[in-house]
Amino acid sequence: MKLTGDRYEALCADLDDALRALVAPLECDPALWTRRPARRPTAWSAGGHVAHLALCLEDARAGLERALDRLRAGALPPPPRRGPLEALFVRIAVQGGRLPRGGRTSPAFEPPAQATREDVLARLAREGRRHRALGLALAPSDRDRLWAPNPFRTSWHYRLPEMVRMHAVHARHHAALVRDIAAG
């Protein structure tokens, strides 16, 4: 799928599909929310993976909204050039849809200890809708011009279509981890 502003609705539909795949096991088995991997009892619970995603979407959306204010004011510069490592990551992870396991997240994106299922699922759904609305309010060319720092590596960046695609890849990555927890 092309990661351009004119493909934004399809990218949002892909994100919606990925978020549904993430929460589907938890809707079938609400007790899965607190279950952790059998071989790694200190790892995140299935619900922790969903809470992590909600935090990531919230942070990215806030960054995009700040950038949108700058874009509307004519103060957002063009996206910075990508170095070789960033370009490789975008090609493999964002375009290719492959995110390796075992990475560490920033403490800002660690799931809170007391996140309730209802609150997290509502936040996740709301953030998906907010990403969609943010881009649909823009012309395709403005979607391509809008960019914000990568929430995990702030010296890197994503354009809006890339950000939405990365969220879908990230959600599928965590959906696989949730399925592994469910399988025991």
PDB file of C-alpha atoms in Angstrom:
ATOM      1  CA  MET A   1       0.000   0.000   0.000  1.00  0.00           C
ATOM      2  CA  LYS A   2       1.311   3.420  -0.904  1.00  0.00           C
ATOM      3  CA  LEU A   3       1.914   5.619   2.124  1.00  0.00           C
ATOM      4  CA  THR A   4       0.587   8.850   0.683  1.00  0.00           C
ATOM      5  CA  GLY A   5      -2.070  11.343   1.633  1.00  0.00           C
ATOM      6  CA  ASP A   6      -4.392  10.246  -1.159  1.00  0.00           C
ATOM      7  CA  ARG A   7      -4.442   6.728   0.380  1.00  0.00           C
ATOM      8  CA  TYR A   8      -5.260   8.010   3.860  1.00  0.00           C
ATOM      9  CA  GLU A   9      -8.723   6.450   4.141  1.00  0.00           C
ATOM     10  CA  ALA A  10      -7.324   3.029   3.203  1.00  0.00           C
ATOM     11  CA  LEU A  11      -4.506   3.474   5.729  1.00  0.00           C
ATOM     12  CA  CYS A  12      -7.060   4.345   8.422  1.00  0.00           C
ATOM     13  CA  ALA A  13      -9.132   1.281   7.490  1.00  0.00           C
ATOM     14  CA  ASP A  14      -5.974  -0.818   7.860  1.00  0.00           C
ATOM     15  CA  LEU A  15      -5.383   0.717  11.296  1.00  0.00           C
ATOM     16  CA  ASP A  16      -8.989  -0.033  12.271  1.00  0.00           C
ATOM     17  CA  ASP A  17      -8.494  -3.675  11.209  1.00  0.00           C
ATOM     18  CA  ALA A  18      -5.265  -3.921  13.212  1.00  0.00           C
ATOM     19  CA  LEU A  19      -6.871  -2.452  16.339  1.00  0.00           C
ATOM     20  CA  ARG A  20      -9.806  -4.873  16.012  1.00  0.00           C
ATOM     21  CA  ALA A  21      -7.338  -7.771  15.750  1.00  0.00           C
ATOM     22  CA  LEU A  22      -5.611  -6.524  18.896  1.00  0.00           C
ATOM     23  CA  VAL A  23      -8.750  -6.376  21.033  1.00  0.00           C
ATOM     24  CA  ALA A  24     -10.652  -9.365  19.576  1.00  0.00           C
ATOM     25  CA  PRO A  25      -9.083 -11.977  21.899  1.00  0.00           C
ATOM     26  CA  LEU A  26      -9.881  -9.760  24.894  1.00  0.00           C
ATOM     27  CA  GLU A  27     -13.512  -9.445  23.841  1.00  0.00           C
ATOM     28  CA  CYS A  28     -13.793 -13.239  23.542  1.00  0.00           C
ATOM     29  CA  ASP A  29     -12.098 -13.829  26.903  1.00  0.00           C
ATOM     30  CA  PRO A  30     -12.225 -10.850  29.314  1.00  0.00           C
ATOM     31  CA  ALA A  31     -10.097 -12.800  31.840  1.00  0.00           C
ATOM     32  CA  LEU A  32      -7.242 -12.604  29.331  1.00  0.00           C
ATOM     33  CA  TRP A  33      -6.834  -8.922  30.277  1.00  0.00           C
ATOM     34  CA  THR A  34      -4.709  -9.752  33.354  1.00  0.00           C
ATOM     35  CA  ARG A  35      -3.021 -12.898  32.009  1.00  0.00           C
ATOM     36  CA  ARG A  36       0.738 -12.788  31.461  1.00  0.00           C
ATOM     37  CA  PRO A  37       2.980 -15.035  29.361  1.00  0.00           C
ATOM     38  CA  ALA A  38       3.386 -18.401  31.097  1.00  0.00           C
ATOM     39  CA  ARG A  39       7.164 -18.424  30.700  1.00  0.00           C
ATOM     40  CA  ARG A  40       7.613 -14.742  31.584  1.00  0.00           C
ATOM     41  CA  PRO A  41       5.424 -13.912  34.590  1.00  0.00           C
ATOM     42  CA  THR A  42       6.902 -10.404  34.960  1.00  0.00           C
ATOM     43  CA  ALA A  43       6.174  -9.463  31.331  1.00  0.00           C
ATOM     44  CA  TRP A  44       3.203  -7.309  30.379  1.00  0.00           C
ATOM     45  CA  SER A  45      -0.264  -8.771  30.637  1.00  0.00           C
ATOM     46  CA  ALA A  46      -2.441  -8.950  27.541  1.00  0.00           C
ATOM     47  CA  GLY A  47      -4.176  -5.797  28.776  1.00  0.00           C
ATOM     48  CA  GLY A  48      -0.791  -4.151  29.257  1.00  0.00           C
ATOM     49  CA  HIS A  49      -0.091  -4.562  25.541  1.00  0.00           C
ATOM     50  CA  VAL A  50      -3.353  -2.792  24.705  1.00  0.00           C
ATOM     51  CA  ALA A  51      -2.652  -0.015  27.237  1.00  0.00           C
ATOM     52  CA  HIS A  52       0.796   0.461  25.673  1.00  0.00           C
ATOM     53  CA  LEU A  53      -0.803   0.911  22.255  1.00  0.00           C
ATOM     54  CA  ALA A  54      -3.319   3.430  23.608  1.00  0.00           C
ATOM     55  CA  LEU A  55      -0.468   5.470  25.117  1.00  0.00           C
ATOM     56  CA  CYS A  56       1.463   5.378  21.843  1.00  0.00           C
ATOM     57  CA  LEU A  57      -1.525   6.533  19.806  1.00  0.00           C
ATOM     58  CA  GLU A  58      -2.265   9.350  22.282  1.00  0.00           C
ATOM     59  CA  ASP A  59       1.308  10.611  22.225  1.00  0.00           C
ATOM     60  CA  ALA A  60       1.611  10.435  18.442  1.00  0.00           C
ATOM     61  CA  ARG A  61      -1.719  12.194  17.928  1.00  0.00           C
ATOM     62  CA  ALA A  62      -0.683  14.995  20.282  1.00  0.00           C
ATOM     63  CA  GLY A  63       2.567  15.408  18.326  1.00  0.00           C
ATOM     64  CA  LEU A  64       0.669  15.496  15.052  1.00  0.00           C
ATOM     65  CA  GLU A  65      -1.754  18.102  16.415  1.00  0.00           C
ATOM     66  CA  ARG A  66       1.166  20.322  17.468  1.00  0.00           C
ATOM     67  CA  ALA A  67       2.676  19.919  14.008  1.00  0.00           C
ATOM     68  CA  LEU A  68      -0.696  20.670  12.405  1.00  0.00           C
ATOM     69  CA  ASP A  69      -0.843  23.984  14.265  1.00  0.00           C
ATOM     70  CA  ARG A  70       2.586  24.814  12.817  1.00  0.00           C
ATOM     71  CA  LEU A  71       1.528  23.668   9.336  1.00  0.00           C
ATOM     72  CA  ARG A  72      -1.543  25.906   9.418  1.00  0.00           C
ATOM     73  CA  ALA A  73       0.605  28.824  10.580  1.00  0.00           C
ATOM     74  CA  GLY A  74       3.041  28.205   7.727  1.00  0.00           C
ATOM     75  CA  ALA A  75       5.788  27.390  10.228  1.00  0.00           C
ATOM     76  CA  LEU A  76       6.231  23.620   9.756  1.00  0.00           C
ATOM     77  CA  PRO A  77       9.420  22.985   7.798  1.00  0.00           C
ATOM     78  CA  PRO A  78       9.639  20.134   5.298  1.00  0.00           C
ATOM     79  CA  PRO A  79      10.379  16.749   6.870  1.00  0.00           C
ATOM     80  CA  PRO A  80      14.073  16.271   7.611  1.00  0.00           C
ATOM     81  CA  ARG A  81      16.102  14.014   5.333  1.00  0.00           C
ATOM     82  CA  ARG A  82      16.354  10.468   6.577  1.00  0.00           C
ATOM     83  CA  GLY A  83      19.693   8.912   7.312  1.00  0.00           C
ATOM     84  CA  PRO A  84      20.460   5.355   6.176  1.00  0.00           C
ATOM     85  CA  LEU A  85      19.368   3.644   9.415  1.00  0.00           C
ATOM     86  CA  GLU A  86      16.076   5.541   9.615  1.00  0.00           C
ATOM     87  CA  ALA A  87      15.378   4.891   5.920  1.00  0.00           C
ATOM     88  CA  LEU A  88      16.046   1.169   6.444  1.00  0.00           C
ATOM     89  CA  PHE A  89      13.697   1.078   9.442  1.00  0.00           C
ATOM     90  CA  VAL A  90      10.938   2.814   7.481  1.00  0.00           C
ATOM     91  CA  ARG A  91      11.404   0.389   4.585  1.00  0.00           C
ATOM     92  CA  ILE A  92      11.358  -2.744   6.786  1.00  0.00           C
ATOM     93  CA  ALA A  93       8.964  -1.804   9.588  1.00  0.00           C
ATOM     94  CA  VAL A  94       6.623   0.812   8.172  1.00  0.00           C
ATOM     95  CA  GLN A  95       6.439  -0.179   4.517  1.00  0.00           C
ATOM     96  CA  GLY A  96       7.223  -3.871   4.991  1.00  0.00           C
ATOM     97  CA  GLY A  97       5.113  -4.313   8.114  1.00  0.00           C
ATOM     98  CA  ARG A  98       7.752  -6.239  10.056  1.00  0.00           C
ATOM     99  CA  LEU A  99       8.513  -5.223  13.628  1.00  0.00           C
ATOM    100  CA  PRO A 100      10.943  -7.498  15.490  1.00  0.00           C
ATOM    101  CA  ARG A 101      10.159  -8.810  18.947  1.00  0.00           C
ATOM    102  CA  GLY A 102      12.190  -8.057  22.027  1.00  0.00           C
ATOM    103  CA  GLY A 103      12.489  -4.285  21.791  1.00  0.00           C
ATOM    104  CA  ARG A 104      12.324  -2.122  24.894  1.00  0.00           C
ATOM    105  CA  THR A 105       9.899   0.753  25.137  1.00  0.00           C
ATOM    106  CA  SER A 106      10.441   4.146  26.650  1.00  0.00           C
ATOM    107  CA  PRO A 107       9.221   4.460  30.260  1.00  0.00           C
ATOM    108  CA  ALA A 108       6.622   6.957  28.985  1.00  0.00           C
ATOM    109  CA  PHE A 109       4.924   4.120  27.091  1.00  0.00           C
ATOM    110  CA  GLU A 110       4.982   1.508  29.850  1.00  0.00           C
ATOM    111  CA  PRO A 111       1.415   0.431  30.636  1.00  0.00           C
ATOM    112  CA  PRO A 112       0.113   1.821  33.922  1.00  0.00           C
ATOM    113  CA  ALA A 113      -0.282  -0.741  36.690  1.00  0.00           C
ATOM    114  CA  GLN A 114      -3.940   0.037  37.333  1.00  0.00           C
ATOM    115  CA  ALA A 115      -5.303   0.479  33.808  1.00  0.00           C
ATOM    116  CA  THR A 116      -8.888  -0.735  33.657  1.00  0.00           C
ATOM    117  CA  ARG A 117     -10.067  -2.726  30.673  1.00  0.00           C
ATOM    118  CA  GLU A 118     -13.006  -0.414  29.938  1.00  0.00           C
ATOM    119  CA  ASP A 119     -10.913   2.761  30.138  1.00  0.00           C
ATOM    120  CA  VAL A 120      -8.105   1.435  27.958  1.00  0.00           C
ATOM    121  CA  LEU A 121     -10.408   0.007  25.291  1.00  0.00           C
ATOM    122  CA  ALA A 122     -12.307   3.313  25.150  1.00  0.00           C
ATOM    123  CA  ARG A 123      -9.057   5.306  24.863  1.00  0.00           C
ATOM    124  CA  LEU A 124      -7.741   3.026  22.123  1.00  0.00           C
ATOM    125  CA  ALA A 125     -10.941   3.380  20.075  1.00  0.00           C
ATOM    126  CA  ARG A 126     -11.034   7.147  20.632  1.00  0.00           C
ATOM    127  CA  GLU A 127      -7.432   7.591  19.486  1.00  0.00           C
ATOM    128  CA  GLY A 128      -8.068   5.580  16.328  1.00  0.00           C
ATOM    129  CA  ARG A 129     -11.016   7.864  15.532  1.00  0.00           C
ATOM    130  CA  ARG A 130      -8.975  10.987  16.317  1.00  0.00           C
ATOM    131  CA  HIS A 131      -6.175   9.941  13.952  1.00  0.00           C
ATOM    132  CA  ARG A 132      -8.757   9.374  11.209  1.00  0.00           C
ATOM    133  CA  ALA A 133     -10.465  12.728  11.819  1.00  0.00           C
ATOM    134  CA  LEU A 134      -7.180  14.623  11.931  1.00  0.00           C
ATOM    135  CA  GLY A 135      -6.213  13.491   8.448  1.00  0.00           C
ATOM    136  CA  LEU A 136      -9.636  13.554   6.830  1.00  0.00           C
ATOM    137  CA  ALA A 137      -9.870  17.269   7.627  1.00  0.00           C
ATOM    138  CA  LEU A 138      -6.811  17.862   5.411  1.00  0.00           C
ATOM    139  CA  ALA A 139      -6.203  17.875   1.688  1.00  0.00           C
ATOM    140  CA  PRO A 140      -4.107  14.898   0.531  1.00  0.00           C
ATOM    141  CA  SER A 141      -1.128  17.187  -0.131  1.00  0.00           C
ATOM    142  CA  ASP A 142      -1.303  18.537   3.437  1.00  0.00           C
ATOM    143  CA  ARG A 143      -1.423  14.973   4.791  1.00  0.00           C
ATOM    144  CA  ASP A 144       1.873  14.385   3.000  1.00  0.00           C
ATOM    145  CA  ARG A 145       3.371  17.608   4.355  1.00  0.00           C
ATOM    146  CA  LEU A 146       2.313  16.983   7.977  1.00  0.00           C
ATOM    147  CA  TRP A 147       5.008  15.199   9.945  1.00  0.00           C
ATOM    148  CA  ALA A 148       5.945  14.677  13.586  1.00  0.00           C
ATOM    149  CA  PRO A 149       8.785  13.039  15.489  1.00  0.00           C
ATOM    150  CA  ASN A 150       8.786   9.284  15.941  1.00  0.00           C
ATOM    151  CA  PRO A 151       7.518   8.901  19.530  1.00  0.00           C
ATOM    152  CA  PHE A 152      10.168   6.257  20.307  1.00  0.00           C
ATOM    153  CA  ARG A 153      13.143   7.880  18.608  1.00  0.00           C
ATOM    154  CA  THR A 154      12.478  11.606  18.453  1.00  0.00           C
ATOM    155  CA  SER A 155      15.370  12.370  16.097  1.00  0.00           C
ATOM    156  CA  TRP A 156      13.426  10.371  13.481  1.00  0.00           C
ATOM    157  CA  HIS A 157      10.064  11.329  12.009  1.00  0.00           C
ATOM    158  CA  TYR A 158       6.953  10.058  10.278  1.00  0.00           C
ATOM    159  CA  ARG A 159       4.703  11.830   7.822  1.00  0.00           C
ATOM    160  CA  LEU A 160       1.015  11.451   8.735  1.00  0.00           C
ATOM    161  CA  PRO A 161       0.340   8.500   6.374  1.00  0.00           C
ATOM    162  CA  GLU A 162       3.475   6.755   7.669  1.00  0.00           C
ATOM    163  CA  MET A 163       2.421   7.338  11.277  1.00  0.00           C
ATOM    164  CA  VAL A 164      -0.965   5.720  10.690  1.00  0.00           C
ATOM    165  CA  ARG A 165       0.680   2.778   8.931  1.00  0.00           C
ATOM    166  CA  MET A 166       3.223   2.395  11.749  1.00  0.00           C
ATOM    167  CA  HIS A 167       0.400   2.281  14.298  1.00  0.00           C
ATOM    168  CA  ALA A 168      -1.194  -0.561  12.304  1.00  0.00           C
ATOM    169  CA  VAL A 169       2.109  -2.461  12.170  1.00  0.00           C
ATOM    170  CA  HIS A 170       2.653  -1.844  15.881  1.00  0.00           C
ATOM    171  CA  ALA A 171      -0.888  -2.998  16.733  1.00  0.00           C
ATOM    172  CA  ARG A 172      -0.410  -6.212  14.742  1.00  0.00           C
ATOM    173  CA  HIS A 173       2.897  -6.806  16.516  1.00  0.00           C
ATOM    174  CA  HIS A 174       1.185  -6.568  19.910  1.00  0.00           C
ATOM    175  CA  ALA A 175      -1.844  -8.547  18.683  1.00  0.00           C
ATOM    176  CA  ALA A 176       0.525 -11.450  17.998  1.00  0.00           C
ATOM    177  CA  LEU A 177       1.889 -11.146  21.541  1.00  0.00           C
ATOM    178  CA  VAL A 178      -1.652 -11.138  22.959  1.00  0.00           C
ATOM    179  CA  ARG A 179      -2.499 -14.240  20.908  1.00  0.00           C
ATOM    180  CA  ASP A 180       0.621 -15.934  22.296  1.00  0.00           C
ATOM    181  CA  ILE A 181      -0.516 -15.130  25.838  1.00  0.00           C
ATOM    182  CA  ALA A 182      -3.980 -16.492  25.061  1.00  0.00           C
ATOM    183  CA  ALA A 183      -2.477 -19.709  23.689  1.00  0.00           C
ATOM    184  CA  GLY A 184      -0.600 -20.178  26.957  1.00  0.00           C
TER     185      GLY A 184
END
